[in-house]
PDB file of C-alpha atoms and ligand atoms in Angstrom:
ATOM      1  CA  MET A   1      27.377  30.408  65.691  1.00 85.00           C
ATOM      2  CA  THR A   2      27.502  33.383  63.323  1.00 97.00           C
ATOM      3  CA  ILE A   3      30.425  35.416  62.057  1.00 98.00           C
ATOM      4  CA  LEU A   4      29.698  38.898  60.583  1.00 98.00           C
ATOM      5  CA  VAL A   5      31.791  39.875  57.591  1.00 99.00           C
ATOM      6  CA  THR A   6      31.774  43.507  56.428  1.00 99.00           C
ATOM      7  CA  GLY A   7      32.706  44.252  52.798  1.00 98.00           C
ATOM      8  CA  SER A   8      31.143  40.922  51.934  1.00 98.00           C
ATOM      9  CA  ALA A   9      30.111  41.906  48.368  1.00 98.00           C
ATOM     10  CA  SER A  10      33.551  42.013  46.868  1.00 98.00           C
ATOM     11  CA  GLY A  11      37.245  41.049  46.941  1.00 98.00           C
ATOM     12  CA  ILE A  12      38.587  39.804  50.256  1.00 98.00           C
ATOM     13  CA  GLY A  13      35.293  40.012  52.081  1.00 98.00           C
ATOM     14  CA  ALA A  14      33.569  37.833  49.319  1.00 98.00           C
ATOM     15  CA  ALA A  15      36.408  35.311  49.530  1.00 98.00           C
ATOM     16  CA  LEU A  16      36.060  35.127  53.288  1.00 98.00           C
ATOM     17  CA  MET A  17      32.262  34.558  53.021  1.00 98.00           C
ATOM     18  CA  GLU A  18      33.053  31.576  50.736  1.00 98.00           C
ATOM     19  CA  ARG A  19      35.836  30.356  53.093  1.00 98.00           C
ATOM     20  CA  ILE A  20      33.657  30.464  56.194  1.00 98.00           C
ATOM     21  CA  GLY A  21      30.537  29.073  54.464  1.00 97.00           C
ATOM     22  CA  ARG A  22      27.147  28.823  56.224  1.00 96.00           C
ATOM     23  CA  GLU A  23      28.250  30.458  59.502  1.00 97.00           C
ATOM     24  CA  ALA A  24      28.961  33.720  57.703  1.00 98.00           C
ATOM     25  CA  VAL A  25      26.578  36.689  57.298  1.00 98.00           C
ATOM     26  CA  GLY A  26      27.563  39.574  55.146  1.00 98.00           C
ATOM     27  CA  LEU A  27      27.240  43.295  55.481  1.00 99.00           C
ATOM     28  CA  ASP A  28      27.858  45.718  52.618  1.00 98.00           C
ATOM     29  CA  ARG A  29      26.385  48.823  50.976  1.00 98.00           C
ATOM     30  CA  HIS A  30      24.794  46.461  48.378  1.00 97.00           C
ATOM     31  CA  SER A  31      24.240  42.769  47.680  1.00 98.00           C
ATOM     32  CA  ALA A  32      24.491  41.592  51.312  1.00 98.00           C
ATOM     33  CA  ASP A  33      22.474  39.972  54.126  1.00 98.00           C
ATOM     34  CA  PHE A  34      22.697  43.355  55.925  1.00 98.00           C
ATOM     35  CA  VAL A  35      22.762  46.482  53.645  1.00 98.00           C
ATOM     36  CA  CYS A  36      24.414  49.437  55.364  1.00 98.00           C
ATOM     37  CA  ASP A  37      26.455  52.505  54.447  1.00 98.00           C
ATOM     38  CA  LEU A  38      29.363  52.219  56.856  1.00 98.00           C
ATOM     39  CA  SER A  39      30.195  55.950  56.441  1.00 98.00           C
ATOM     40  CA  ASN A  40      26.947  56.698  58.386  1.00 98.00           C
ATOM     41  CA  PRO A  41      27.189  55.921  62.158  1.00 98.00           C
ATOM     42  CA  ALA A  42      23.363  56.048  62.585  1.00 98.00           C
ATOM     43  CA  GLU A  43      22.899  53.402  59.888  1.00 98.00           C
ATOM     44  CA  ILE A  44      25.597  51.252  61.600  1.00 98.00           C
ATOM     45  CA  THR A  45      23.805  51.414  64.971  1.00 98.00           C
ATOM     46  CA  ALA A  46      20.404  50.609  63.367  1.00 98.00           C
ATOM     47  CA  VAL A  47      21.746  47.692  61.425  1.00 98.00           C
ATOM     48  CA  ALA A  48      23.601  46.311  64.454  1.00 98.00           C
ATOM     49  CA  ALA A  49      20.367  46.284  66.401  1.00 98.00           C
ATOM     50  CA  SER A  50      18.889  44.047  63.713  1.00 98.00           C
ATOM     51  CA  ILE A  51      21.704  41.442  63.849  1.00 98.00           C
ATOM     52  CA  LYS A  52      20.786  38.430  66.055  1.00 97.00           C
ATOM     53  CA  ALA A  53      22.841  37.217  68.961  1.00 97.00           C
ATOM     54  CA  PRO A  54      24.957  35.239  69.528  1.00 97.00           C
ATOM     55  CA  LEU A  55      27.907  36.062  67.327  1.00 98.00           C
ATOM     56  CA  SER A  56      31.278  34.321  67.490  1.00 98.00           C
ATOM     57  CA  GLY A  57      33.173  36.743  65.370  1.00 98.00           C
ATOM     58  CA  ILE A  58      33.346  39.946  63.372  1.00 99.00           C
ATOM     59  CA  ALA A  59      35.574  40.482  60.379  1.00 99.00           C
ATOM     60  CA  HIS A  60      35.806  44.186  59.533  1.00 99.00           C
ATOM     61  CA  VAL A  61      36.899  43.881  55.901  1.00 99.00           C
ATOM     62  CA  ALA A  62      35.142  46.827  54.181  1.00 98.00           C
ATOM     63  CA  GLY A  63      37.435  49.660  53.261  1.00 98.00           C
ATOM     64  CA  LEU A  64      37.829  52.658  51.005  1.00 98.00           C
ATOM     65  CA  PRO A  65      41.114  53.239  49.073  1.00 96.00           C
ATOM     66  CA  GLY A  66      43.203  56.485  48.972  1.00 95.00           C
ATOM     67  CA  THR A  67      41.388  57.684  45.792  1.00 95.00           C
ATOM     68  CA  ALA A  68      38.260  58.398  48.017  1.00 96.00           C
ATOM     69  CA  ASP A  69      37.601  61.521  49.914  1.00 96.00           C
ATOM     70  CA  ALA A  70      39.747  61.711  53.196  1.00 97.00           C
ATOM     71  CA  GLU A  71      36.752  62.193  55.466  1.00 97.00           C
ATOM     72  CA  ALA A  72      35.006  59.170  53.965  1.00 98.00           C
ATOM     73  CA  ILE A  73      38.209  57.056  54.292  1.00 98.00           C
ATOM     74  CA  VAL A  74      38.521  57.791  58.022  1.00 98.00           C
ATOM     75  CA  ALA A  75      34.774  57.138  58.493  1.00 98.00           C
ATOM     76  CA  VAL A  76      34.716  53.772  56.817  1.00 98.00           C
ATOM     77  CA  ASN A  77      38.217  52.454  57.574  1.00 98.00           C
ATOM     78  CA  LEU A  78      38.459  53.558  61.181  1.00 98.00           C
ATOM     79  CA  ARG A  79      35.180  54.867  62.663  1.00 98.00           C
ATOM     80  CA  ALA A  80      32.979  52.137  61.275  1.00 98.00           C
ATOM     81  CA  PRO A  81      34.764  49.189  62.870  1.00 98.00           C
ATOM     82  CA  MET A  82      34.754  51.137  66.127  1.00 98.00           C
ATOM     83  CA  VAL A  83      31.039  51.972  66.092  1.00 98.00           C
ATOM     84  CA  LEU A  84      30.067  48.520  64.865  1.00 98.00           C
ATOM     85  CA  THR A  85      32.147  46.676  67.380  1.00 98.00           C
ATOM     86  CA  LYS A  86      30.717  48.749  70.236  1.00 98.00           C
ATOM     87  CA  ALA A  87      27.231  48.138  69.091  1.00 98.00           C
ATOM     88  CA  LEU A  88      27.697  44.353  68.740  1.00 98.00           C
ATOM     89  CA  LEU A  89      29.794  43.757  71.800  1.00 98.00           C
ATOM     90  CA  PRO A  90      26.873  42.550  73.967  1.00 98.00           C
ATOM     91  CA  LYS A  91      26.086  39.923  71.279  1.00 98.00           C
ATOM     92  CA  LEU A  92      29.587  38.415  71.121  1.00 98.00           C
ATOM     93  CA  SER A  93      30.046  35.181  73.093  1.00 97.00           C
ATOM     94  CA  PRO A  94      33.141  34.423  75.165  1.00 96.00           C
ATOM     95  CA  GLY A  95      35.802  32.949  72.865  1.00 96.00           C
ATOM     96  CA  SER A  96      34.860  35.251  70.032  1.00 98.00           C
ATOM     97  CA  ALA A  97      37.343  36.989  67.753  1.00 98.00           C
ATOM     98  CA  ILE A  98      37.339  40.316  66.021  1.00 98.00           C
ATOM     99  CA  ILE A  99      39.567  40.835  63.012  1.00 98.00           C
ATOM    100  CA  ALA A 100      40.068  44.197  61.142  1.00 99.00           C
ATOM    101  CA  VAL A 101      41.697  44.330  57.730  1.00 99.00           C
ATOM    102  CA  SER A 102      44.402  46.937  57.849  1.00 98.00           C
ATOM    103  CA  SER A 103      47.225  47.384  55.305  1.00 98.00           C
ATOM    104  CA  VAL A 104      51.043  47.312  55.076  1.00 96.00           C
ATOM    105  CA  THR A 105      50.781  51.010  54.139  1.00 96.00           C
ATOM    106  CA  ALA A 106      50.072  51.776  57.766  1.00 98.00           C
ATOM    107  CA  LEU A 107      53.798  51.519  58.220  1.00 96.00           C
ATOM    108  CA  ARG A 108      54.145  54.664  56.159  1.00 95.00           C
ATOM    109  CA  CYS A 109      52.081  56.773  58.643  1.00 97.00           C
ATOM    110  CA  ASP A 110      54.381  58.954  60.768  1.00 96.00           C
ATOM    111  CA  TRP A 111      51.879  59.883  63.458  1.00 97.00           C
ATOM    112  CA  ALA A 112      53.004  59.341  67.069  1.00 98.00           C
ATOM    113  CA  MET A 113      50.997  56.909  69.211  1.00 97.00           C
ATOM    114  CA  GLU A 114      49.605  59.762  71.243  1.00 98.00           C
ATOM    115  CA  GLN A 115      48.239  61.457  68.076  1.00 98.00           C
ATOM    116  CA  LEU A 116      46.690  58.156  66.947  1.00 98.00           C
ATOM    117  CA  ASP A 117      45.110  57.800  70.384  1.00 98.00           C
ATOM    118  CA  ALA A 118      43.625  61.323  70.184  1.00 98.00           C
ATOM    119  CA  LEU A 119      42.116  60.569  66.796  1.00 98.00           C
ATOM    120  CA  ILE A 120      40.660  57.237  68.069  1.00 98.00           C
ATOM    121  CA  ASP A 121      39.181  59.045  71.044  1.00 98.00           C
ATOM    122  CA  GLY A 122      37.204  61.364  68.888  1.00 96.00           C
ATOM    123  CA  GLY A 123      39.687  64.003  67.641  1.00 95.00           C
ATOM    124  CA  ALA A 124      39.136  65.388  64.124  1.00 93.00           C
ATOM    125  CA  ALA A 125      41.614  64.358  61.417  1.00 90.00           C
ATOM    126  CA  PRO A 126      43.335  67.334  59.696  1.00 90.00           C
ATOM    127  CA  VAL A 127      42.589  68.121  56.039  1.00 92.00           C
ATOM    128  CA  MET A 128      44.803  65.826  54.057  1.00 95.00           C
ATOM    129  CA  GLU A 129      45.006  64.051  50.701  1.00 95.00           C
ATOM    130  CA  GLY A 130      43.418  60.600  50.234  1.00 95.00           C
ATOM    131  CA  ALA A 131      46.581  58.555  50.220  1.00 95.00           C
ATOM    132  CA  ARG A 132      47.755  60.026  53.519  1.00 97.00           C
ATOM    133  CA  ALA A 133      44.290  59.554  55.020  1.00 98.00           C
ATOM    134  CA  TYR A 134      44.344  55.860  53.915  1.00 97.00           C
ATOM    135  CA  GLU A 135      47.743  55.303  55.672  1.00 97.00           C
ATOM    136  CA  LEU A 136      46.470  57.138  58.788  1.00 98.00           C
ATOM    137  CA  SER A 137      43.207  55.263  58.905  1.00 98.00           C
ATOM    138  CA  LYS A 138      45.056  51.950  58.845  1.00 98.00           C
ATOM    139  CA  ALA A 139      47.628  52.950  61.393  1.00 98.00           C
ATOM    140  CA  ALA A 140      44.894  54.139  63.795  1.00 98.00           C
ATOM    141  CA  LEU A 141      42.946  50.953  63.092  1.00 98.00           C
ATOM    142  CA  ASN A 142      45.941  48.906  64.283  1.00 98.00           C
ATOM    143  CA  ARG A 143      46.288  51.004  67.387  1.00 98.00           C
ATOM    144  CA  TRP A 144      42.519  50.773  68.149  1.00 98.00           C
ATOM    145  CA  ALA A 145      42.674  46.968  67.646  1.00 98.00           C
ATOM    146  CA  MET A 146      45.483  46.682  70.144  1.00 98.00           C
ATOM    147  CA  ARG A 147      43.615  48.774  72.674  1.00 98.00           C
ATOM    148  CA  GLN A 148      40.469  46.722  72.162  1.00 98.00           C
ATOM    149  CA  ALA A 149      42.367  43.486  72.734  1.00 98.00           C
ATOM    150  CA  VAL A 150      43.490  44.814  76.086  1.00 98.00           C
ATOM    151  CA  GLU A 151      40.051  46.176  77.014  1.00 98.00           C
ATOM    152  CA  LEU A 152      38.212  42.951  75.988  1.00 98.00           C
ATOM    153  CA  ARG A 153      40.680  40.338  77.407  1.00 95.00           C
ATOM    154  CA  GLY A 154      38.509  39.959  80.550  1.00 95.00           C
ATOM    155  CA  GLN A 155      35.607  38.928  78.257  1.00 95.00           C
ATOM    156  CA  GLN A 156      37.647  36.380  76.359  1.00 96.00           C
ATOM    157  CA  ILE A 157      37.343  38.271  73.161  1.00 98.00           C
ATOM    158  CA  ARG A 158      40.474  38.441  70.963  1.00 98.00           C
ATOM    159  CA  VAL A 159      41.205  41.361  68.648  1.00 98.00           C
ATOM    160  CA  ASN A 160      43.759  41.320  65.861  1.00 99.00           C
ATOM    161  CA  THR A 161      44.506  42.974  62.523  1.00 99.00           C
ATOM    162  CA  VAL A 162      45.633  41.578  59.163  1.00 99.00           C
ATOM    163  CA  SER A 163      47.782  43.750  56.910  1.00 98.00           C
ATOM    164  CA  PRO A 164      47.897  42.688  53.312  1.00 98.00           C
ATOM    165  CA  GLY A 165      50.218  43.978  50.616  1.00 96.00           C
ATOM    166  CA  PRO A 166      48.603  44.372  47.186  1.00 96.00           C
ATOM    167  CA  VAL A 167      45.684  42.037  46.562  1.00 97.00           C
ATOM    168  CA  GLU A 168      43.995  41.299  43.121  1.00 97.00           C
ATOM    169  CA  THR A 169      40.631  42.927  43.926  1.00 97.00           C
ATOM    170  CA  PRO A 170      38.622  45.706  42.239  1.00 95.00           C
ATOM    171  CA  ILE A 171      40.278  48.376  44.420  1.00 92.00           C
ATOM    172  CA  LEU A 172      43.876  47.469  43.293  1.00 93.00           C
ATOM    173  CA  ALA A 173      43.439  49.948  40.396  1.00 93.00           C
ATOM    174  CA  ASP A 174      42.615  52.676  42.995  1.00 91.00           C
ATOM    175  CA  PHE A 175      45.816  51.817  44.903  1.00 89.00           C
ATOM    176  CA  GLU A 176      47.774  52.098  41.666  1.00 91.00           C
ATOM    177  CA  ALA A 177      46.299  55.555  41.279  1.00 89.00           C
ATOM    178  CA  SER A 178      46.983  56.729  44.860  1.00 86.00           C
ATOM    179  CA  ILE A 179      50.191  54.869  45.747  1.00 86.00           C
ATOM    180  CA  GLY A 180      51.713  54.661  42.236  1.00 87.00           C
ATOM    181  CA  LYS A 181      51.657  51.905  39.622  1.00 91.00           C
ATOM    182  CA  ASP A 182      55.421  51.402  39.850  1.00 91.00           C
ATOM    183  CA  ARG A 183      55.408  50.744  43.551  1.00 87.00           C
ATOM    184  CA  ILE A 184      52.484  48.291  43.305  1.00 91.00           C
ATOM    185  CA  ALA A 185      54.206  46.489  40.334  1.00 90.00           C
ATOM    186  CA  ALA A 186      57.544  46.383  42.286  1.00 88.00           C
ATOM    187  CA  ALA A 187      55.822  44.452  45.136  1.00 89.00           C
ATOM    188  CA  ALA A 188      54.666  41.739  42.733  1.00 92.00           C
ATOM    189  CA  GLN A 189      58.134  41.557  41.078  1.00 93.00           C
ATOM    190  CA  LYS A 190      59.844  40.946  44.479  1.00 93.00           C
ATOM    191  CA  VAL A 191      57.488  38.147  45.530  1.00 95.00           C
ATOM    192  CA  GLY A 192      56.327  36.690  42.210  1.00 96.00           C
ATOM    193  CA  ARG A 193      52.689  37.911  42.222  1.00 97.00           C
ATOM    194  CA  HIS A 194      50.086  39.873  44.006  1.00 97.00           C
ATOM    195  CA  ALA A 195      47.974  38.102  46.632  1.00 98.00           C
ATOM    196  CA  ALA A 196      44.696  36.458  45.564  1.00 98.00           C
ATOM    197  CA  PRO A 197      41.709  37.378  47.778  1.00 98.00           C
ATOM    198  CA  ALA A 198      41.719  33.794  49.176  1.00 98.00           C
ATOM    199  CA  ASP A 199      45.320  34.200  50.365  1.00 98.00           C
ATOM    200  CA  ILE A 200      44.127  36.895  52.755  1.00 98.00           C
ATOM    201  CA  ALA A 201      40.773  35.281  53.515  1.00 98.00           C
ATOM    202  CA  ASP A 202      42.615  32.160  54.803  1.00 98.00           C
ATOM    203  CA  VAL A 203      44.673  34.269  57.202  1.00 98.00           C
ATOM    204  CA  ILE A 204      41.524  36.026  58.568  1.00 98.00           C
ATOM    205  CA  ALA A 205      39.677  32.625  58.885  1.00 98.00           C
ATOM    206  CA  PHE A 206      42.581  31.260  60.894  1.00 98.00           C
ATOM    207  CA  LEU A 207      42.693  34.268  63.222  1.00 98.00           C
ATOM    208  CA  LEU A 208      38.883  33.974  63.749  1.00 98.00           C
ATOM    209  CA  SER A 209      39.281  30.264  64.557  1.00 98.00           C
ATOM    210  CA  ASP A 210      40.060  28.622  67.933  1.00 97.00           C
ATOM    211  CA  ASN A 211      43.394  27.596  66.371  1.00 97.00           C
ATOM    212  CA  ALA A 212      44.522  31.185  66.897  1.00 98.00           C
ATOM    213  CA  ARG A 213      43.290  31.225  70.500  1.00 97.00           C
ATOM    214  CA  TRP A 214      46.676  32.445  71.838  1.00 97.00           C
ATOM    215  CA  ILE A 215      47.068  35.276  69.237  1.00 98.00           C
ATOM    216  CA  ASN A 216      45.654  38.545  70.622  1.00 98.00           C
ATOM    217  CA  GLY A 217      46.405  42.261  70.086  1.00 98.00           C
ATOM    218  CA  THR A 218      48.679  41.736  67.177  1.00 98.00           C
ATOM    219  CA  ASP A 219      48.993  42.636  63.465  1.00 98.00           C
ATOM    220  CA  VAL A 220      49.646  39.856  61.055  1.00 98.00           C
ATOM    221  CA  LYS A 221      51.402  41.084  57.898  1.00 98.00           C
ATOM    222  CA  ALA A 222      50.377  39.021  54.862  1.00 98.00           C
ATOM    223  CA  ASP A 223      52.486  40.333  52.004  1.00 97.00           C
ATOM    224  CA  GLY A 224      54.137  37.205  50.591  1.00 97.00           C
ATOM    225  CA  GLY A 225      57.411  38.342  52.101  1.00 97.00           C
ATOM    226  CA  TYR A 226      57.640  41.671  50.314  1.00 94.00           C
ATOM    227  CA  HIS A 227      58.764  43.678  53.343  1.00 92.00           C
ATOM    228  CA  ALA A 228      61.212  40.960  54.295  1.00 95.00           C
ATOM    229  CA  VAL A 229      62.833  41.171  50.853  1.00 94.00           C
ATOM    230  CA  ARG A 230      63.012  44.937  51.111  1.00 90.00           C
ATOM    231  CA  ALA A 231      64.561  44.782  54.621  1.00 92.00           C
ATOM    232  CA  VAL A 232      67.160  42.248  53.593  1.00 96.00           C
ATOM    233  CA  GLU A 233      67.949  43.142  49.979  1.00 93.00           C
ATOM    234  CA  GLY A 234      66.934  46.786  50.002  1.00 83.00           C
TER     235      GLY A 234
HETATM  236  P1  NAI B 301      36.921  45.676  47.404  1.00 91.69           P
HETATM  237  O1  NAI B 301      36.690  47.008  46.765  1.00 91.69           O
HETATM  238  O2  NAI B 301      36.955  44.466  46.483  1.00 91.69           O
HETATM  239  O3  NAI B 301      35.928  45.431  48.557  1.00 91.69           O
HETATM  240  C1  NAI B 301      35.632  46.414  49.545  1.00 91.69           C
HETATM  241  C2  NAI B 301      34.237  46.286  49.979  1.00 91.69           C
HETATM  242  O4  NAI B 301      33.926  47.249  50.957  1.00 91.69           O
HETATM  243  C3  NAI B 301      33.192  46.482  48.805  1.00 91.69           C
HETATM  244  O5  NAI B 301      32.242  45.433  48.706  1.00 91.69           O
HETATM  245  C4  NAI B 301      32.546  47.775  49.210  1.00 91.69           C
HETATM  246  O6  NAI B 301      31.141  47.851  48.702  1.00 91.69           O
HETATM  247  C5  NAI B 301      32.636  47.766  50.725  1.00 91.69           C
HETATM  248  N1  NAI B 301      32.473  49.143  51.165  1.00 91.69           N
HETATM  249  C6  NAI B 301      33.214  50.212  50.883  1.00 91.69           C
HETATM  250  N2  NAI B 301      32.677  51.302  51.466  1.00 91.69           N
HETATM  251  C7  NAI B 301      31.610  50.869  52.064  1.00 91.69           C
HETATM  252  C8  NAI B 301      30.589  51.642  52.851  1.00 91.69           C
HETATM  253  N3  NAI B 301      30.592  52.914  53.010  1.00 91.69           N
HETATM  254  N4  NAI B 301      29.576  50.857  53.402  1.00 91.69           N
HETATM  255  C9  NAI B 301      29.561  49.547  53.245  1.00 91.69           C
HETATM  256  N5  NAI B 301      30.437  48.836  52.550  1.00 91.69           N
HETATM  257  C10 NAI B 301      31.430  49.480  51.946  1.00 91.69           C
HETATM  258  O7  NAI B 301      38.347  45.739  48.104  1.00 91.69           O
HETATM  259  P2  NAI B 301      39.234  44.698  48.919  1.00 91.69           P
HETATM  260  O8  NAI B 301      40.561  44.659  48.266  1.00 91.69           O
HETATM  261  O9  NAI B 301      38.520  43.413  49.092  1.00 91.69           O
HETATM  262  O10 NAI B 301      39.362  45.466  50.256  1.00 91.69           O
HETATM  263  C11 NAI B 301      39.090  44.873  51.534  1.00 91.69           C
HETATM  264  C12 NAI B 301      39.950  45.505  52.593  1.00 91.69           C
HETATM  265  O11 NAI B 301      41.321  45.191  52.340  1.00 91.69           O
HETATM  266  C13 NAI B 301      39.922  47.060  52.630  1.00 91.69           C
HETATM  267  O12 NAI B 301      39.844  47.401  54.064  1.00 91.69           O
HETATM  268  C14 NAI B 301      41.238  47.464  52.066  1.00 91.69           C
HETATM  269  O13 NAI B 301      41.698  48.625  52.634  1.00 91.69           O
HETATM  270  C15 NAI B 301      42.167  46.357  52.422  1.00 91.69           C
HETATM  271  N6  NAI B 301      43.315  46.153  51.639  1.00 91.69           N
HETATM  272  C16 NAI B 301      43.226  45.850  50.333  1.00 91.69           C
HETATM  273  C17 NAI B 301      44.399  45.747  49.506  1.00 91.69           C
HETATM  274  C18 NAI B 301      44.374  45.465  48.088  1.00 91.69           C
HETATM  275  O14 NAI B 301      45.442  45.581  47.425  1.00 91.69           O
HETATM  276  N7  NAI B 301      43.265  45.086  47.465  1.00 91.69           N
HETATM  277  C19 NAI B 301      45.724  45.886  50.185  1.00 91.69           C
HETATM  278  C20 NAI B 301      45.724  46.164  51.563  1.00 91.69           C
HETATM  279  C21 NAI B 301      44.502  46.303  52.260  1.00 91.69           C
END
């Protein structure tokens, strides 16, 4: 069976491709089995039609950081997983799993659940700076994944998110620019280091596997304990 990994050309997605091995097929805007610009819904629908059934999982890993344009961030981080999942749903077998890579920064989004629902259901995002759009895109992604878990439970398809803290990938420099170098460095100080891409890929691979068969509709924080340290020690 086949697992589709978006963002497969770099960072966490590339590590996940390696971790899954022969069952994995990659999708990215370059250097991938399926080349597609995830900011373009028409391209997503077209590429989805060319992906063969059956699939046993989708890992939505591709993402844009807060240094990008707000509209593009919402398109790639939120709308693309929604459009791609909808298009591929008929090709997913019972027992499949869908994972979306979110971020611990989703916790910083102060939008109410009703506002997130309105955005998910097609509402326009207000004009905002990239860092805020990033937090919003990931908070809405978590909410969408939870809603999908409820909607798809009858089809035996599980849906979960993984929220990493800082990970040593090419976009870490963008996060330093949009979130602040000090805050990113403080996270590593508290837990000893940043995550390696494989630290996150292993969590995604577990959630995709049957070993995680009773985990559904949840967000798994993978930050090496950073938020626990902050909650306990301040
Ligand atoms: P990365 O930059 O190494 O990989 C992201 C991949 O997404 C790239 O291969 C890129 O080509 C692809 N991508 C971006 N826009 C695309 C588009 N329009 N169409 C198709 N593909 C596109 O970054 P990384 O760190 O591996 O990021 C993976 C996910 O992890 C993202 O969703 C990111 O938000 C999330 N994340 C990363 C953290 C970090 O510190 N690196 C922390 C928390 C979450």
